[in-house]
Coordinates of N, CA and C in Angstrom, one line a residue:
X1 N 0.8 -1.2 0.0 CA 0.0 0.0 0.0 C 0.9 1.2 0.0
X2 N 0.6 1.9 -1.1 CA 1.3 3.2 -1.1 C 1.4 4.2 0.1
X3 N 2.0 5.0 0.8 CA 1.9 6.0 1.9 C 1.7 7.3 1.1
X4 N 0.7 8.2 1.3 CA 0.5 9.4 1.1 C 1.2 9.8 1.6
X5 N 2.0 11.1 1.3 CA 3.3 11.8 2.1 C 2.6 13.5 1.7
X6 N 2.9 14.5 2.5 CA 2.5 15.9 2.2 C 3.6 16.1 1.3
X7 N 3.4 17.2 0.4 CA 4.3 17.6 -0.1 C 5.4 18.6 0.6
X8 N 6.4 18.5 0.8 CA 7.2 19.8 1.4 C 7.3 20.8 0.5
X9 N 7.6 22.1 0.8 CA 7.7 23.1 0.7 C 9.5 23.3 0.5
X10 N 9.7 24.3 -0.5 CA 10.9 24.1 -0.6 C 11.6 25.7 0.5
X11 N 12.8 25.8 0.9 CA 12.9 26.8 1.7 C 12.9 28.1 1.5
X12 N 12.7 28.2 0.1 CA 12.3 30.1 0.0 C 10.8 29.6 0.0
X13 N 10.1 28.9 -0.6 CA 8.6 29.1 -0.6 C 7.9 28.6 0.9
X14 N 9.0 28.2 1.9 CA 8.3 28.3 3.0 C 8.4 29.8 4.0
X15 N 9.0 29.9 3.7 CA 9.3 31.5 3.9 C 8.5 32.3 3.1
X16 N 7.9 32.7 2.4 CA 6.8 33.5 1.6 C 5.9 33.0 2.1
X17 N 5.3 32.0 2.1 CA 4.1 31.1 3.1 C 4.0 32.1 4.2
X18 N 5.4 32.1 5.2 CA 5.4 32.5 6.5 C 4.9 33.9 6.5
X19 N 5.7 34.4 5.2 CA 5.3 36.0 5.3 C 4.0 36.0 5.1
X20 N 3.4 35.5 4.3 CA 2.0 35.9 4.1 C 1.1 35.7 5.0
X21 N 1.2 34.8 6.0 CA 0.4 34.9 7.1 C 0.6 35.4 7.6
X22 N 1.9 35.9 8.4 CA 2.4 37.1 9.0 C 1.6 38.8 8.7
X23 N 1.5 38.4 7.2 CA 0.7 40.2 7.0 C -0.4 39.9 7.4
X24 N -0.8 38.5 7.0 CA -2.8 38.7 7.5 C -2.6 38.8 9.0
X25 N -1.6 38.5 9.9 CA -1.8 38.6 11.4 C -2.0 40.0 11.7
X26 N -0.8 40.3 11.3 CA -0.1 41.9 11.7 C -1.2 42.9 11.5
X27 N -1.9 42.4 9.9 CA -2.7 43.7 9.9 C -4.6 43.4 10.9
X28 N -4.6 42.3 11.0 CA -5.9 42.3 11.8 C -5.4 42.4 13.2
X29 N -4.7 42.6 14.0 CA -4.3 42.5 15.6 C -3.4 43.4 15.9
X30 N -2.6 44.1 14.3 CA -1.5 45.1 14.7 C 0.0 44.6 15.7
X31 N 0.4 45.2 15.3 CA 2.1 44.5 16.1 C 2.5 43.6 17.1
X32 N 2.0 44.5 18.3 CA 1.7 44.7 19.8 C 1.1 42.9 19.8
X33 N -0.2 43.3 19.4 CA -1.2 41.9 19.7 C -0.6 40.8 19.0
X34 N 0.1 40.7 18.2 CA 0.5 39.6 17.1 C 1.6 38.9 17.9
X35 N 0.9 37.5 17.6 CA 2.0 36.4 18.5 C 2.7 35.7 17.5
X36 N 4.2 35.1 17.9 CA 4.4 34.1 17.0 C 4.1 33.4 17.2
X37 N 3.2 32.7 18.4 CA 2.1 31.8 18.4 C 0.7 31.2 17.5
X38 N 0.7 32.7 17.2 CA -0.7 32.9 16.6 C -0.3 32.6 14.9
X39 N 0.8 33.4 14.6 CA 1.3 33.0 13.6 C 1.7 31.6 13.1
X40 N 2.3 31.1 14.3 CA 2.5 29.8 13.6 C 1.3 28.6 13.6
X41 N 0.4 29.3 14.3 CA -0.9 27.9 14.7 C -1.4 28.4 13.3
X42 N -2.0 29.8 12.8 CA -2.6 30.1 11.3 C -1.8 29.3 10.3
X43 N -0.5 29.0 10.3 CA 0.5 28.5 9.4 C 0.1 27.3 9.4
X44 N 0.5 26.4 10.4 CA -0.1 25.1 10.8 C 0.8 24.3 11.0
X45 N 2.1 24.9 11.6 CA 2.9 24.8 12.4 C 3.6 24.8 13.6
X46 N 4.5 25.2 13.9 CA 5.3 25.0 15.4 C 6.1 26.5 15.4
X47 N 6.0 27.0 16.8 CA 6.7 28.4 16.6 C 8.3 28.1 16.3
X48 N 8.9 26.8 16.8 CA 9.9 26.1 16.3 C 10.2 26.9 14.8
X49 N 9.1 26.3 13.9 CA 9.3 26.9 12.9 C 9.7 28.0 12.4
X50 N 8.9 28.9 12.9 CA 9.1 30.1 12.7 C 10.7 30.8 12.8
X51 N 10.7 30.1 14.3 CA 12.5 30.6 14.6 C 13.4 29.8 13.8
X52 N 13.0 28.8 12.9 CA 14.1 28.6 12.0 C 14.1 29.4 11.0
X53 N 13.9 30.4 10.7 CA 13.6 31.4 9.8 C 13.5 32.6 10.7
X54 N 13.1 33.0 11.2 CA 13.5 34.5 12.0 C 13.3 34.4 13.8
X55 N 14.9 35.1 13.9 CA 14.8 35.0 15.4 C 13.8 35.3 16.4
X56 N 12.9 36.3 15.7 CA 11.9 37.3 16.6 C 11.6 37.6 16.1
X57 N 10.3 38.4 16.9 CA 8.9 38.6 15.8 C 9.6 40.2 15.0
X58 N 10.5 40.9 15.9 CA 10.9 41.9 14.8 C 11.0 41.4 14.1
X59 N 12.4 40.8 13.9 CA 13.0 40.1 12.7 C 11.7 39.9 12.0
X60 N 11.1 39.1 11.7 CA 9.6 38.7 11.3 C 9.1 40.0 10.5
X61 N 9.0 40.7 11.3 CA 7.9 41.8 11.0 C 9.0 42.7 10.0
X62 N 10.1 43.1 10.3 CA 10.8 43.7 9.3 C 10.9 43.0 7.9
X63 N 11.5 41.8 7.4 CA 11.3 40.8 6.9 C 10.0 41.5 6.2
X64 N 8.6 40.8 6.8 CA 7.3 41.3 6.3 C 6.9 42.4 5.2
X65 N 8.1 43.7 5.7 CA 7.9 45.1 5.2 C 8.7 45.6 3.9
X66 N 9.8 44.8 4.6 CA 10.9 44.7 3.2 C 10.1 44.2 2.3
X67 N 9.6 43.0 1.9 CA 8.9 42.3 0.9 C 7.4 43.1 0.3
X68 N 7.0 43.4 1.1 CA 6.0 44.5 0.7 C 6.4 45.6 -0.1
X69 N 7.4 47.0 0.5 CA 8.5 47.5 0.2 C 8.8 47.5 -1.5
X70 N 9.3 46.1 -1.8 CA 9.8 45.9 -3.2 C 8.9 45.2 -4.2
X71 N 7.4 44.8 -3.5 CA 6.3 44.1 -4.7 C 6.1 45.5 -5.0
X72 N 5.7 46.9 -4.0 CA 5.6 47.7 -4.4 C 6.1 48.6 -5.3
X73 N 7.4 48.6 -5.0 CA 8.4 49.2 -6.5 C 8.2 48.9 -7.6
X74 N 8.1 47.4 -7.6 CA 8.3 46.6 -9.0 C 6.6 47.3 -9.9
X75 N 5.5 47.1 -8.7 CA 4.8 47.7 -9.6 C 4.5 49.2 -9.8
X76 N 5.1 49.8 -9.0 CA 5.0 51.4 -9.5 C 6.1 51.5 -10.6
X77 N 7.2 50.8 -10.4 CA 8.1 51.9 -11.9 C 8.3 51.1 -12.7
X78 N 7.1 50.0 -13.1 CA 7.2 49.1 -14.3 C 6.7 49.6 -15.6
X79 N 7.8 50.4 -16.1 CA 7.6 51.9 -17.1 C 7.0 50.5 -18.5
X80 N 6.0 51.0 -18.9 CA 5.8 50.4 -20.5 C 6.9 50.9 -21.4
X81 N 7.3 50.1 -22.5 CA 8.3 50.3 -23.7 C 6.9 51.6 -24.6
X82 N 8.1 52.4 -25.1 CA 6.9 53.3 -26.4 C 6.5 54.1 -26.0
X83 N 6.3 54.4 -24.7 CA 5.7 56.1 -24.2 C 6.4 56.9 -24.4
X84 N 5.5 57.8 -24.5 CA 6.6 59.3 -24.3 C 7.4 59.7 -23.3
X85 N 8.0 60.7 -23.0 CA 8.3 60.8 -21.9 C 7.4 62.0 -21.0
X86 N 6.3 62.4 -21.4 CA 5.1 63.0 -20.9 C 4.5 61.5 -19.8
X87 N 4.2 60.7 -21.1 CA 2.9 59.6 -20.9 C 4.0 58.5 -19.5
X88 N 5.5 58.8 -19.8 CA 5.9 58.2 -18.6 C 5.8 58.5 -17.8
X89 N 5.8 60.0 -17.7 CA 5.9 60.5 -16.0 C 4.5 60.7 -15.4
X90 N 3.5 60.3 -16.3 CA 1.8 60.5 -15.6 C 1.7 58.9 -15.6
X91 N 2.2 57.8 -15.8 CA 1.9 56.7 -15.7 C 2.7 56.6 -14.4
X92 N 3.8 56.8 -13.9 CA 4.5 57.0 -12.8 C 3.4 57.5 -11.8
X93 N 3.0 58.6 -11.9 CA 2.3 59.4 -11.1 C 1.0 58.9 -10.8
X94 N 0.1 58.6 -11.7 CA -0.6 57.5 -11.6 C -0.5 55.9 -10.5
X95 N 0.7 55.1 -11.1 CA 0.9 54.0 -10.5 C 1.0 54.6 -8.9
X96 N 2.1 55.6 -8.7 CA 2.3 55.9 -7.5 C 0.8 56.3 -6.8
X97 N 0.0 57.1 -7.4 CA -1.1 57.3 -6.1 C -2.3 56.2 -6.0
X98 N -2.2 55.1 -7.2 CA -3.0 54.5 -6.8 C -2.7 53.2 -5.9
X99 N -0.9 53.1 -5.5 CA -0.5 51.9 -4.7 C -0.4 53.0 -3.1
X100 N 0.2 53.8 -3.4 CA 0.4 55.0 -2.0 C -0.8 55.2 -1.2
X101 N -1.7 55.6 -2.1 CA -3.6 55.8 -1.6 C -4.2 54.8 -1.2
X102 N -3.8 53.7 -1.7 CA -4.7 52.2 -1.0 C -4.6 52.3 0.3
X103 N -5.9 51.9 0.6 CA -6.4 51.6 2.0 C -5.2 50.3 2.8
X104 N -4.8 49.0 1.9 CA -4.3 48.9 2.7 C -2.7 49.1 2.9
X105 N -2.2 49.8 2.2 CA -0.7 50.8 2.0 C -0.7 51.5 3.6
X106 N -2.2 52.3 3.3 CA -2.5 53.0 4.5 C -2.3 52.1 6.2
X107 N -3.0 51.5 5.7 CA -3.1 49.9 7.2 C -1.5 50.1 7.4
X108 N -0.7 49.6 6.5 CA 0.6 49.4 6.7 C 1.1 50.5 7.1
X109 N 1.5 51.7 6.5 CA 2.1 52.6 7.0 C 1.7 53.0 8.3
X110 N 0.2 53.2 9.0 CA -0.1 53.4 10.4 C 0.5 52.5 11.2
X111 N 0.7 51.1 11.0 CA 1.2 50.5 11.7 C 2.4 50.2 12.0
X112 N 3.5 50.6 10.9 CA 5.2 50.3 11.1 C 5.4 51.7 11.2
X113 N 4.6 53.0 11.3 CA 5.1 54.5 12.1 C 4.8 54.1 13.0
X114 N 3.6 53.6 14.0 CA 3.6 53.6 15.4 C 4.4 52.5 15.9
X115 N 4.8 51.9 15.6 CA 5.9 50.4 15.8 C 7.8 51.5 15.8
X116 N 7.4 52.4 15.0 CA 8.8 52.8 14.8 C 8.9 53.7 16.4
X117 N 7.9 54.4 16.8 CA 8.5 54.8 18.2 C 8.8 53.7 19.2
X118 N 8.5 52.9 19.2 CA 9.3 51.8 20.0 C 10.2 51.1 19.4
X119 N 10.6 51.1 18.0 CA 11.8 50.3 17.8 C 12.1 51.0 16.4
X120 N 12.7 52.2 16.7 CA 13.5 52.9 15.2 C 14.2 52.2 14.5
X121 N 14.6 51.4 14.9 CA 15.1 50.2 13.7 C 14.3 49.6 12.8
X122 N 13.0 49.4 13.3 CA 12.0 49.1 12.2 C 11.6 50.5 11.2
X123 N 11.4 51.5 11.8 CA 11.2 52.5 10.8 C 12.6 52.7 10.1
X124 N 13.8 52.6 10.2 CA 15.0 53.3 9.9 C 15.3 51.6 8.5
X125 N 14.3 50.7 8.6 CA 14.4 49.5 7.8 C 13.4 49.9 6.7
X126 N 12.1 50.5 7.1 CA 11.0 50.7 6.5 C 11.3 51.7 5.4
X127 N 11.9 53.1 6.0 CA 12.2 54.3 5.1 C 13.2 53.5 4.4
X128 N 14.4 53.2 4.5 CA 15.4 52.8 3.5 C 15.3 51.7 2.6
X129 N 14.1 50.6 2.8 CA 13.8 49.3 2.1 C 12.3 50.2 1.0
X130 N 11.7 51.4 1.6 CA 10.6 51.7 0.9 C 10.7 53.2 0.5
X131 N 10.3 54.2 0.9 CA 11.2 55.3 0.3 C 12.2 56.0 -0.3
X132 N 13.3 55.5 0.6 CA 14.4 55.6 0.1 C 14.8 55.0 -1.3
X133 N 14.9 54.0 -1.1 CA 14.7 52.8 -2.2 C 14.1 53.2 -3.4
X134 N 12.6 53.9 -3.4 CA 11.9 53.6 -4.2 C 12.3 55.1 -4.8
X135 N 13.1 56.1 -4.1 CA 13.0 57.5 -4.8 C 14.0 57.6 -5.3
X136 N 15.0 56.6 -5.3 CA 16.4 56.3 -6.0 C 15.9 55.7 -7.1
X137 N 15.1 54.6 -7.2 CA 14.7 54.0 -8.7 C 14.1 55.2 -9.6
X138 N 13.4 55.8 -9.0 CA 12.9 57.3 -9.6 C 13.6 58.0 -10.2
X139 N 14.6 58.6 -9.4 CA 15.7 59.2 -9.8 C 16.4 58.7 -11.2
X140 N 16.5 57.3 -11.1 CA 17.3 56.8 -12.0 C 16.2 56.9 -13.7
X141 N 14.9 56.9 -13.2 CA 13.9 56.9 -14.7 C 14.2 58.2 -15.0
X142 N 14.1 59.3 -14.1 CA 14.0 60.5 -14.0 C 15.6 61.1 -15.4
X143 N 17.1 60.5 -14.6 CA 18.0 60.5 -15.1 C 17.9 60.3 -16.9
X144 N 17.2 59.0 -17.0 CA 17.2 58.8 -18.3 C 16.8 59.4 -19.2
X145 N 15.7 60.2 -18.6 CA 14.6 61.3 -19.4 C 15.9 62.6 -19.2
X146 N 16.4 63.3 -18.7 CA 17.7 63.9 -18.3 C 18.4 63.5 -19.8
X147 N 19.1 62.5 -19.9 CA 19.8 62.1 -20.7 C 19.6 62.4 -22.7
X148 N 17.8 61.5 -22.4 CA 17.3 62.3 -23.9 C 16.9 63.6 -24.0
X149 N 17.3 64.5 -23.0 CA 17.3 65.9 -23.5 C 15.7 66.0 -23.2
X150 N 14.8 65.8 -22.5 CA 13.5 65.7 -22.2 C 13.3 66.5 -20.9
X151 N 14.0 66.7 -19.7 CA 14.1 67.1 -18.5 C 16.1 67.3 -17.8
X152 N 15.7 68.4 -17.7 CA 17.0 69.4 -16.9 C 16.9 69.5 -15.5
X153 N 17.2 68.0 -15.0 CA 17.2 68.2 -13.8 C 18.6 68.9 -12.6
X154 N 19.2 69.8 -13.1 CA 20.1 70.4 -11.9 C 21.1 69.9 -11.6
X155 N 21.4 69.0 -12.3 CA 22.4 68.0 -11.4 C 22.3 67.1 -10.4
X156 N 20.9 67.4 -10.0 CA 20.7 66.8 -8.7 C 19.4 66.0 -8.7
X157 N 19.4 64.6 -9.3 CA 18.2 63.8 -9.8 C 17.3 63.5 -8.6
X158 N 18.1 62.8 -7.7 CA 17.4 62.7 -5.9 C 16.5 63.7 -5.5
X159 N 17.1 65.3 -5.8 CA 16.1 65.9 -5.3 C 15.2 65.9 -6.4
X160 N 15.3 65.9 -7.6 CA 13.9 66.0 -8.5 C 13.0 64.7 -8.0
X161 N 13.3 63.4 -7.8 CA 13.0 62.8 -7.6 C 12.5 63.2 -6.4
X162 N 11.8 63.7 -5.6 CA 11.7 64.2 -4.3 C 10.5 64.9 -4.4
X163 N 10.9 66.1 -5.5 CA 10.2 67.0 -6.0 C 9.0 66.2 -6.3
X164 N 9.6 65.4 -7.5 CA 8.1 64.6 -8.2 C 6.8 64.0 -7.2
X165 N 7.6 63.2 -6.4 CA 6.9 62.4 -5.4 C 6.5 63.8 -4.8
X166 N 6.8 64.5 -4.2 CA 5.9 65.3 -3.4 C 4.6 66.0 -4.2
X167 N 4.7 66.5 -5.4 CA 4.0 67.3 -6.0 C 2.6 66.3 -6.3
X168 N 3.1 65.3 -6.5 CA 2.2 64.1 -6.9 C 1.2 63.8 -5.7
X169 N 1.6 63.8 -4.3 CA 0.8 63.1 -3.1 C 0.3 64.4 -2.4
X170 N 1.6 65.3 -2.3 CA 1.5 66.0 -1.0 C -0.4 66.7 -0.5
X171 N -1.0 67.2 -1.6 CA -2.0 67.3 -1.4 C -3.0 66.6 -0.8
X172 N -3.2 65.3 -0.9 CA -4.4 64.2 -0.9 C -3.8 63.2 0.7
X173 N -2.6 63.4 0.6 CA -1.8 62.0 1.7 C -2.3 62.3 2.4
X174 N -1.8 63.4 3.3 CA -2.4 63.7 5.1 C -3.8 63.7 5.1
X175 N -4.6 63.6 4.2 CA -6.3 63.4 4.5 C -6.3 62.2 4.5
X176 N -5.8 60.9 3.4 CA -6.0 59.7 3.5 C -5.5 59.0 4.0
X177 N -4.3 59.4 5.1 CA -3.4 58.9 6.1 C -4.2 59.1 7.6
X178 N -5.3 60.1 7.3 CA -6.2 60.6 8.7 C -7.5 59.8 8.4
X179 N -7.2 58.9 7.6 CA -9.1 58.8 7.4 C -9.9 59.7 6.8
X180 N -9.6 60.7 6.7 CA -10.3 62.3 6.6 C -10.8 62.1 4.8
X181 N -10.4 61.7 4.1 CA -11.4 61.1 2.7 C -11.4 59.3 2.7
X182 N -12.0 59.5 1.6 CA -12.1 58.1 0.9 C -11.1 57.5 0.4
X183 N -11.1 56.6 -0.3 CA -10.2 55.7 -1.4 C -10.8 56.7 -3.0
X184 N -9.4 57.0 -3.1 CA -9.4 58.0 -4.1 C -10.4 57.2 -5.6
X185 N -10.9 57.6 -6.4 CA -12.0 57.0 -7.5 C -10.4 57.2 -8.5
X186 N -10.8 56.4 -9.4 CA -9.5 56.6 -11.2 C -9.6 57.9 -11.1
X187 N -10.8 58.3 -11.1 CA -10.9 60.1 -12.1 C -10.0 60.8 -11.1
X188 N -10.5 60.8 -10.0 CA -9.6 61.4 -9.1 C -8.3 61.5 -9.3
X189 N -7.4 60.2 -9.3 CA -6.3 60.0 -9.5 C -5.8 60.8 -10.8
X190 N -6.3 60.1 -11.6 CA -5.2 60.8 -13.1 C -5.8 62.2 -13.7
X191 N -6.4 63.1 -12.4 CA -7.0 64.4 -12.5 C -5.0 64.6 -11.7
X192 N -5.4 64.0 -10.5 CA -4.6 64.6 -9.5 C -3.0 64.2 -10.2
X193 N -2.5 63.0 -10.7 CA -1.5 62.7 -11.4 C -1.3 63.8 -12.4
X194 N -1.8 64.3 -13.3 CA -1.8 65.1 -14.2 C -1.2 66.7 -14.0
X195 N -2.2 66.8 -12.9 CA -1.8 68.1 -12.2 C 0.0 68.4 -12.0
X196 N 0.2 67.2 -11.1 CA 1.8 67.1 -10.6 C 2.7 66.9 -11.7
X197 N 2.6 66.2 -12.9 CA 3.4 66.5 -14.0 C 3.2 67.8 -14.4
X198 N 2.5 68.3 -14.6 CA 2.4 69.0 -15.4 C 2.9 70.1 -14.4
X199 N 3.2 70.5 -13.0 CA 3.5 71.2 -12.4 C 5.1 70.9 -12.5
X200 N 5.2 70.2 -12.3 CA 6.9 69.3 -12.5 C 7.4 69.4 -13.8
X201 N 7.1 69.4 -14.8 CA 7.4 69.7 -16.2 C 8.2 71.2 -16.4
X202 N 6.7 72.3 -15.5 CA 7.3 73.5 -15.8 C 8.4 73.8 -14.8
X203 N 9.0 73.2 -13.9 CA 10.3 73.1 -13.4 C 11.4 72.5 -13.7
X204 N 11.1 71.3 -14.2 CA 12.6 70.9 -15.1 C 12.1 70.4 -16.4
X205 N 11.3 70.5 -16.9 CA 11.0 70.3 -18.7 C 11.6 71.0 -19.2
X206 N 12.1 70.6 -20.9 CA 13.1 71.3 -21.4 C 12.0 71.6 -22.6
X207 N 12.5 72.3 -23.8 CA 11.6 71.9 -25.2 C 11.2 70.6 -25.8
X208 N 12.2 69.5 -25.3 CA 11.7 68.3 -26.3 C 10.9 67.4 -24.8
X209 N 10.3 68.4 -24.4 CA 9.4 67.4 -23.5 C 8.4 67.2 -23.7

């Protein structure tokens, strides 16, 4: 008689397993309340487990953030081939407010800034795996457009890159970061996208922009 055997899991894909429960914990119970207990019973596991893969629930939870962090990059500056360099920087601007504006972007960020006053290592993991990070890849699209003679950015691409991202949120964030509106509609967005290029343009647009 044959023996049915589970399939194992191989060791990066038990680790993405772990992360993903980990976010469903984190974000229904928040930091504080979140056990590696709880996590590993959802998993259907042994907290054993868990600690063969991260020492502590930091560890765990930073881990968690980083990975979120860079699905997010990947899909905000996944520039299409053939655009202009107009249609790139409103497609940027775009991607950015509708992953930044989500409700659960929002979940996340309330919850690893109040986590960061008790352990600035998590926030000082957070800004450099997720802003930082992500306003350097900018920079670098930004550069390119610099290069075809499209935008004169100063020498100083970081701060354009800075510029951009602000021009693009700074209005709408602190209301949707307070609860104080909704989940922004499309129209909303590529009204509000539009604006910020097109504000950003007449500061470093050249003629062939």
């Amino acid at each position: 008689m044959q023996t049915l055997t589970k399939p194992r899991l191989d060791r990066d894909a038990r680790r993405e397993a772990i992360l993903d429960v980990a976010q469903e914990v984190f974000l229904e119970e928040g930091f504080a309340a979140a056990s590696m207990s709880t996590i590993a019973a959802r998993l259907g596991g042994s907290k054993g487990t868990l600690y063969n893969y991260f020492k502590s629930k930091d560890e765990l939870f930073t881990a968690y953030v980083e990975r979120r962090c860079l699905w997010q990059q990947d899909a905000i500056y996944d520039i299409k081939p053939g655009a202009t360099p107009a249609e790139t920087l409103v497609h940027l601007a775009r991607s950015y407010l509708t992953h930044v504006m989500d409700d659960m972007t929002l979940r996340n960020f309330r919850m690893i800034a109040a986590e960061s006053e008790r352990s600035p290592e998590i926030g000082r993991s957070f800004y450099a795996a997720g802003p930082e990070k992500g306003t350097e890849r900018l920079a670098g699209i930004l550069t390119g457009l610099e290069v075809g003679g499209h935008l004169d950015l100063g020498g100083d691409p970081m701060s354009a890159a800075y510029q951009f991202l602000g021009l693009v949120q700074n209005r709408l964030f602190k209301a949707r970061l307070c609860n104080a509106i909704p989940q922004l509609t499309p129209e909303q967005i590529e009204a509000e996208a539009a604006r910020g290029v097109a504000t950003f343009l007449r500061a470093f647009g050249t003629t062939r922009a």
